[in-house]
XYZ file of C-alpha atoms in Angstrom:
374
model
C -31.294 17.055 12.409
C -27.480 17.207 12.265
C -25.884 14.208 10.523
C -22.115 13.805 10.422
C -20.242 11.882 7.751
C -18.778 9.585 10.414
C -18.745 9.388 14.227
C -15.614 7.646 15.503
C -15.972 9.144 18.981
C -19.311 7.384 19.437
C -17.770 4.108 18.286
C -15.028 4.477 20.895
C -17.561 5.160 23.650
C -19.333 1.899 22.813
C -16.084 -0.099 23.052
C -14.253 2.043 25.565
C -13.924 -0.540 28.338
C -12.567 -3.242 26.012
C -10.212 -0.939 24.130
C -8.846 0.702 27.262
C -8.194 -2.714 28.814
C -6.443 -3.992 25.676
C -4.233 -0.908 25.431
C -3.404 -1.071 29.134
C -2.198 -4.658 28.714
C 0.239 -3.521 26.032
C 1.579 -0.820 28.334
C 1.949 -3.287 31.191
C 3.843 -5.775 29.034
C 6.158 -3.046 27.759
C 6.431 -4.637 24.269
C 5.389 -2.262 21.490
C 6.816 -3.714 18.246
C 6.634 -7.241 16.783
C 4.943 -8.743 19.806
C 2.144 -11.104 20.729
C -0.642 -8.713 19.703
C 0.592 -8.616 16.094
C 0.993 -12.370 15.956
C -2.515 -12.950 17.311
C -4.062 -10.356 14.982
C -2.340 -11.815 11.914
C -3.586 -15.300 12.762
C -7.150 -14.108 13.295
C -7.173 -11.999 10.127
C -5.903 -14.927 8.050
C -8.815 -17.036 9.306
C -11.271 -14.222 8.707
C -10.134 -13.407 5.165
C -9.491 -17.012 4.132
C -5.787 -16.675 3.346
C -2.915 -18.857 4.509
C -1.084 -15.900 6.036
C -1.522 -12.232 6.838
C 1.402 -9.846 7.262
C 0.566 -6.636 9.119
C 2.242 -3.427 7.924
C 1.956 0.255 8.735
C -0.494 1.348 6.007
C -2.603 0.205 3.093
C -0.224 2.043 0.768
C 2.697 -0.018 2.064
C 0.606 -3.160 1.676
C 0.481 -2.423 -2.054
C 4.075 -1.213 -2.321
C 5.541 -4.226 -0.523
C 3.395 -6.558 -2.633
C 4.836 -5.068 -5.808
C 8.395 -5.137 -4.485
C 8.078 -8.722 -3.261
C 6.932 -9.759 -6.752
C 9.979 -8.099 -8.295
C 7.966 -5.417 -10.070
C 9.902 -2.219 -10.647
C 11.648 -0.070 -13.245
C 10.669 -0.935 -16.806
C 7.411 -2.607 -15.761
C 3.799 -1.504 -16.228
C 0.930 -2.155 -13.827
C -2.708 -1.642 -14.818
C -4.772 0.204 -12.206
C -8.227 1.820 -12.234
C -8.328 5.537 -12.906
C -11.198 5.992 -10.458
C -9.651 5.157 -7.106
C -7.764 6.809 -4.280
C -4.390 8.154 -5.420
C -2.439 5.657 -3.268
C -3.223 2.764 -5.627
C -1.314 4.370 -8.484
C 1.181 6.022 -6.145
C 2.355 2.628 -4.867
C 3.116 1.543 -8.441
C 5.245 4.630 -8.997
C 7.001 4.207 -5.649
C 7.954 0.689 -6.719
C 9.597 2.209 -9.805
C 7.000 0.907 -12.268
C 4.531 2.833 -14.423
C 0.783 2.878 -13.728
C -1.422 2.391 -16.787
C -4.999 3.460 -16.217
C -8.209 1.591 -17.030
C -11.790 2.838 -17.026
C -14.760 1.800 -14.897
C -17.188 -0.942 -15.816
C -20.564 0.388 -17.039
C -22.951 0.768 -14.122
C -20.130 0.161 -11.643
C -17.413 2.182 -9.944
C -14.881 -0.654 -10.238
C -12.370 -1.494 -12.968
C -13.637 -2.793 -16.329
C -12.046 -5.975 -17.695
C -12.456 -4.736 -21.284
C -10.643 -1.497 -20.476
C -7.886 -3.516 -18.795
C -7.320 -5.229 -22.133
C -6.984 -1.863 -23.830
C -4.383 -0.757 -21.261
C -2.212 -3.844 -21.775
C 1.361 -3.251 -22.999
C 4.299 -5.600 -23.643
C 5.718 -4.413 -20.306
C 2.624 -5.157 -18.206
C 3.378 -7.348 -15.198
C 0.297 -7.013 -12.988
C -3.265 -5.742 -12.597
C -4.491 -4.130 -9.379
C -8.222 -4.608 -8.815
C -9.665 -2.088 -6.335
C -12.833 -3.107 -4.489
C -13.925 0.500 -4.280
C -16.207 1.647 -1.455
C -16.544 -1.971 -0.299
C -18.131 -3.207 -3.563
C -16.427 -6.400 -4.836
C -14.922 -6.273 -8.314
C -16.167 -8.889 -10.772
C -12.994 -10.937 -10.374
C -13.617 -13.894 -12.688
C -12.938 -12.067 -15.990
C -9.872 -10.393 -14.465
C -8.548 -13.740 -13.231
C -8.980 -15.190 -16.714
C -7.317 -12.174 -18.333
C -4.343 -12.343 -15.984
C -3.963 -16.086 -16.476
C -4.069 -15.693 -20.275
C -1.392 -12.970 -20.227
C 0.817 -14.334 -17.439
C 0.106 -11.396 -15.130
C -0.159 -11.105 -11.357
C -3.556 -10.098 -9.970
C -3.262 -7.946 -6.838
C -6.353 -6.991 -4.847
C -6.596 -3.536 -3.323
C -9.093 -4.402 -0.600
C -8.381 -1.299 1.491
C -12.097 -0.481 1.687
C -13.515 -3.987 1.530
C -12.566 -6.103 4.534
C -15.359 -8.603 5.137
C -16.749 -8.398 1.602
C -17.231 -11.658 -0.261
C -17.177 -12.853 -3.878
C -18.609 -16.273 -4.766
C -18.570 -17.199 -1.068
C -14.898 -16.371 -0.546
C -13.370 -13.469 1.310
C -12.218 -10.485 -0.716
C -8.424 -10.322 -0.560
C -7.988 -14.086 -0.936
C -8.184 -14.220 -4.750
C -5.073 -12.346 -5.877
C -1.453 -13.252 -5.371
C -1.784 -10.722 -2.531
C -4.625 -8.748 -1.011
C -3.841 -5.318 0.442
C -5.893 -3.956 3.347
C -5.977 -0.603 5.136
C -6.815 0.069 8.774
C -7.032 3.837 8.353
C -9.490 5.113 11.001
C -12.376 5.617 8.541
C -12.279 2.030 7.275
C -14.825 -0.576 8.404
C -12.063 -2.041 10.578
C -10.157 1.079 11.565
C -7.204 1.602 13.872
C -6.561 4.781 15.853
C -3.837 5.751 13.418
C -2.410 4.267 10.244
C -2.201 0.532 9.672
C -2.475 -2.105 6.988
C -2.107 -5.785 6.160
C -1.262 -8.114 3.286
C -3.102 -11.397 2.750
C -0.986 -14.019 0.995
C -1.226 -17.782 0.460
C 2.215 -18.321 -1.144
C 4.599 -19.250 1.710
C 7.757 -18.061 -0.074
C 6.165 -14.741 -0.985
C 4.816 -14.315 2.550
C 8.310 -14.927 3.939
C 9.735 -12.225 1.698
C 6.964 -9.812 2.659
C 7.787 -10.327 6.334
C 11.422 -9.616 5.568
C 10.684 -6.522 3.486
C 8.485 -4.925 6.160
C 11.327 -5.133 8.679
C 14.422 -3.685 6.982
C 15.031 -6.824 4.900
C 16.097 -8.732 8.011
C 16.790 -12.440 8.084
C 17.616 -12.166 11.778
C 18.340 -9.243 14.098
C 21.508 -7.979 12.381
C 21.516 -9.882 9.078
C 19.813 -8.004 6.242
C 19.265 -10.038 3.074
C 17.994 -7.057 1.059
C 16.959 -3.429 1.284
C 13.603 -3.322 3.007
C 11.271 -0.917 4.767
C 10.318 0.092 8.274
C 6.662 -0.886 7.866
C 5.576 -2.597 11.045
C 2.182 -2.306 12.728
C 2.708 -1.355 16.362
C 1.301 -3.424 19.222
C -1.109 -0.727 20.406
C -2.877 -0.640 17.046
C -2.881 -4.445 16.825
C -4.522 -4.669 20.258
C -7.208 -2.150 19.262
C -7.873 -3.947 15.982
C -8.237 -7.292 17.760
C -11.010 -5.827 19.894
C -12.792 -4.273 16.939
C -12.485 -7.330 14.675
C -14.952 -9.203 16.880
C -17.607 -6.628 15.938
C -16.828 -6.321 12.236
C -19.395 -8.754 10.825
C -22.178 -7.116 12.801
C -21.040 -3.646 11.735
C -20.935 -4.725 8.083
C -24.451 -6.138 8.373
C -25.641 -2.799 9.749
C -23.986 -1.008 6.833
C -25.829 -3.250 4.351
C -29.120 -2.532 6.127
C -28.489 1.209 5.929
C -27.569 0.920 2.240
C -30.861 -0.864 1.590
C -32.712 1.938 3.385
C -30.926 4.519 1.224
C -31.893 2.651 -1.931
C -35.504 2.630 -0.823
C -35.451 6.289 0.219
C -33.865 7.402 -3.060
C -36.257 5.639 -5.405
C -37.776 7.962 -7.985
C -34.903 10.433 -7.660
C -32.079 11.213 -10.067
C -29.612 9.426 -7.794
C -27.855 6.316 -9.041
C -25.545 3.815 -7.363
C -23.815 0.623 -8.509
C -25.850 -2.562 -8.559
C -24.604 -5.356 -6.307
C -23.113 -8.089 -8.474
C -24.553 -11.590 -8.312
C -22.912 -13.840 -5.695
C -21.240 -10.927 -3.936
C -21.614 -9.424 -0.469
C -20.576 -5.747 -0.242
C -19.613 -3.970 2.970
C -20.398 -0.331 2.044
C -17.366 1.471 3.415
C -19.090 4.408 1.728
C -22.543 4.810 0.221
C -21.747 6.762 -2.918
C -24.403 8.024 -5.281
C -24.119 9.900 -8.543
C -26.226 12.946 -9.233
C -26.181 15.249 -12.291
C -26.259 18.292 -9.984
C -23.761 16.973 -7.448
C -22.265 20.288 -6.337
C -25.618 21.990 -5.866
C -26.969 18.955 -4.005
C -23.957 18.863 -1.696
C -24.417 22.549 -0.879
C -28.143 22.039 -0.261
C -27.484 19.158 2.132
C -24.800 21.146 3.959
C -27.305 23.970 4.454
C -29.531 21.380 6.133
C -26.727 20.099 8.411
C -25.980 16.925 6.440
C -22.277 16.237 6.050
C -21.219 14.613 2.765
C -17.956 14.065 0.886
C -16.704 13.626 -2.668
C -14.672 10.473 -3.286
C -12.953 11.250 -5.675
C -13.183 14.574 -7.540
C -10.137 13.982 -9.785
C -9.448 10.635 -11.495
C -5.857 9.426 -11.218
C -4.907 10.003 -14.848
C -5.778 13.695 -14.408
C -3.899 14.188 -11.147
C -0.989 16.656 -11.502
C 1.458 13.884 -10.637
C 0.333 11.860 -13.665
C -1.248 14.373 -16.038
C 1.944 14.972 -18.023
C 2.865 11.303 -18.420
C -0.728 10.448 -19.371
C -1.594 13.498 -21.455
C -4.312 12.729 -23.969
C -5.639 9.692 -22.064
C -9.443 9.694 -22.118
C -11.416 7.493 -19.714
C -14.948 8.871 -19.988
C -16.721 6.813 -17.327
C -14.108 7.582 -14.665
C -14.218 11.259 -15.617
C -18.018 11.376 -15.432
C -18.031 9.686 -12.032
C -15.506 12.186 -10.696
C -17.930 14.965 -11.679
C -21.032 13.325 -10.181
C -20.195 11.170 -7.130
C -21.306 12.118 -3.628
C -20.790 10.033 -0.482
C -23.730 10.116 1.920
C -23.237 9.347 5.622
C -23.064 5.651 6.459
C -21.714 4.035 9.609
C -23.122 1.389 11.969
C -24.448 3.836 14.582
C -26.252 6.020 12.003
C -29.961 6.094 12.967
C -32.315 4.770 10.255
C -34.411 7.937 10.603
C -31.358 9.925 9.454
C -31.381 7.985 6.188
C -35.084 8.702 5.716
C -34.463 12.382 6.455
C -31.643 12.568 3.880
C -33.857 10.869 1.302
C -36.614 13.416 1.921
C -34.141 16.293 1.606
C -32.859 15.001 -1.734
C -36.422 14.722 -2.997
C -37.067 18.287 -1.801
C -33.930 19.461 -3.616
C -35.008 17.882 -6.875
C -38.512 19.316 -6.542
C -37.089 22.810 -6.073
C -34.668 22.408 -8.989
C -37.441 21.053 -11.182
C -39.600 24.113 -10.429
C -36.637 26.390 -11.220
C -36.245 24.666 -14.565
C -39.875 25.411 -15.411
C -39.686 29.079 -14.441
C -40.037 31.504 -17.405
């Protein structure tokens, strides 16, 4: 059995008629920027997430960067971010002119630890970015309390978590902003780059709209230096089609994750427990294994595609290693050495999950016999 990490071509075939019709309508209208498709998508996303407004932008990275800029965060400021996340989370802080300060993971989780956030606090700290990694909601309550006690902004990096819920509210609706990505591999993916910012502060939302479009107040009046960060109409039309299927797709991902957990019982694999009163969306199903590299090679030899998200924690990336020399975040570092993403997407057959589980058990049996050899 050949199992790919993801199959976007199959997804397109399932929706081909709807997507082709939506794209054709954009072509026929001849409006490709700041049109009706964006307006309709923003309205629908705001309802879906549970925010007053959504501002679409051209990437999840820009969703973070514009959030920071709109809050006035820049040179001389610190922002606490998790060390175990995609590089863009910390990159956006640096692009804003501020300094990322790294926090470790919570025990038994891949997400940021509130206690480690306290250790990363400095007199210059202005905000905390909570990343809902792999579609698993962060435990937000202690972070909300910490931010309130220290007069900090809480920003949600929900790039991998659209549709996830925490205490019966949509992820992305808790922070001052929530940043989303529509990169093709996301649960709600465009056919190119794309992103969005959820915001319930009307003044902040107004500034975000201005910043994404060259700081414009009107066509030729620019109140400030902004960005060219608009989501084009073609991508908005595609996302509107796919949004109608998102809840069902997320349910299928949860079912597949449950099958993995059953198939991997009595193995050396571990994965984060789902927090009480949360609903994850499993953008990835990521295990840890003490022999990660050997297991990945074994699975590849049996035609199972896997990936490592992420092999280098942010504080050890070359871009940050000098400025954060001597920083030790042991849980993030251990995860980077042990994580392995197994295939998970709505069209993945359940028998593929069972097959992968059997292969991992076979791998461990072989390795166990090697360990007992004289």
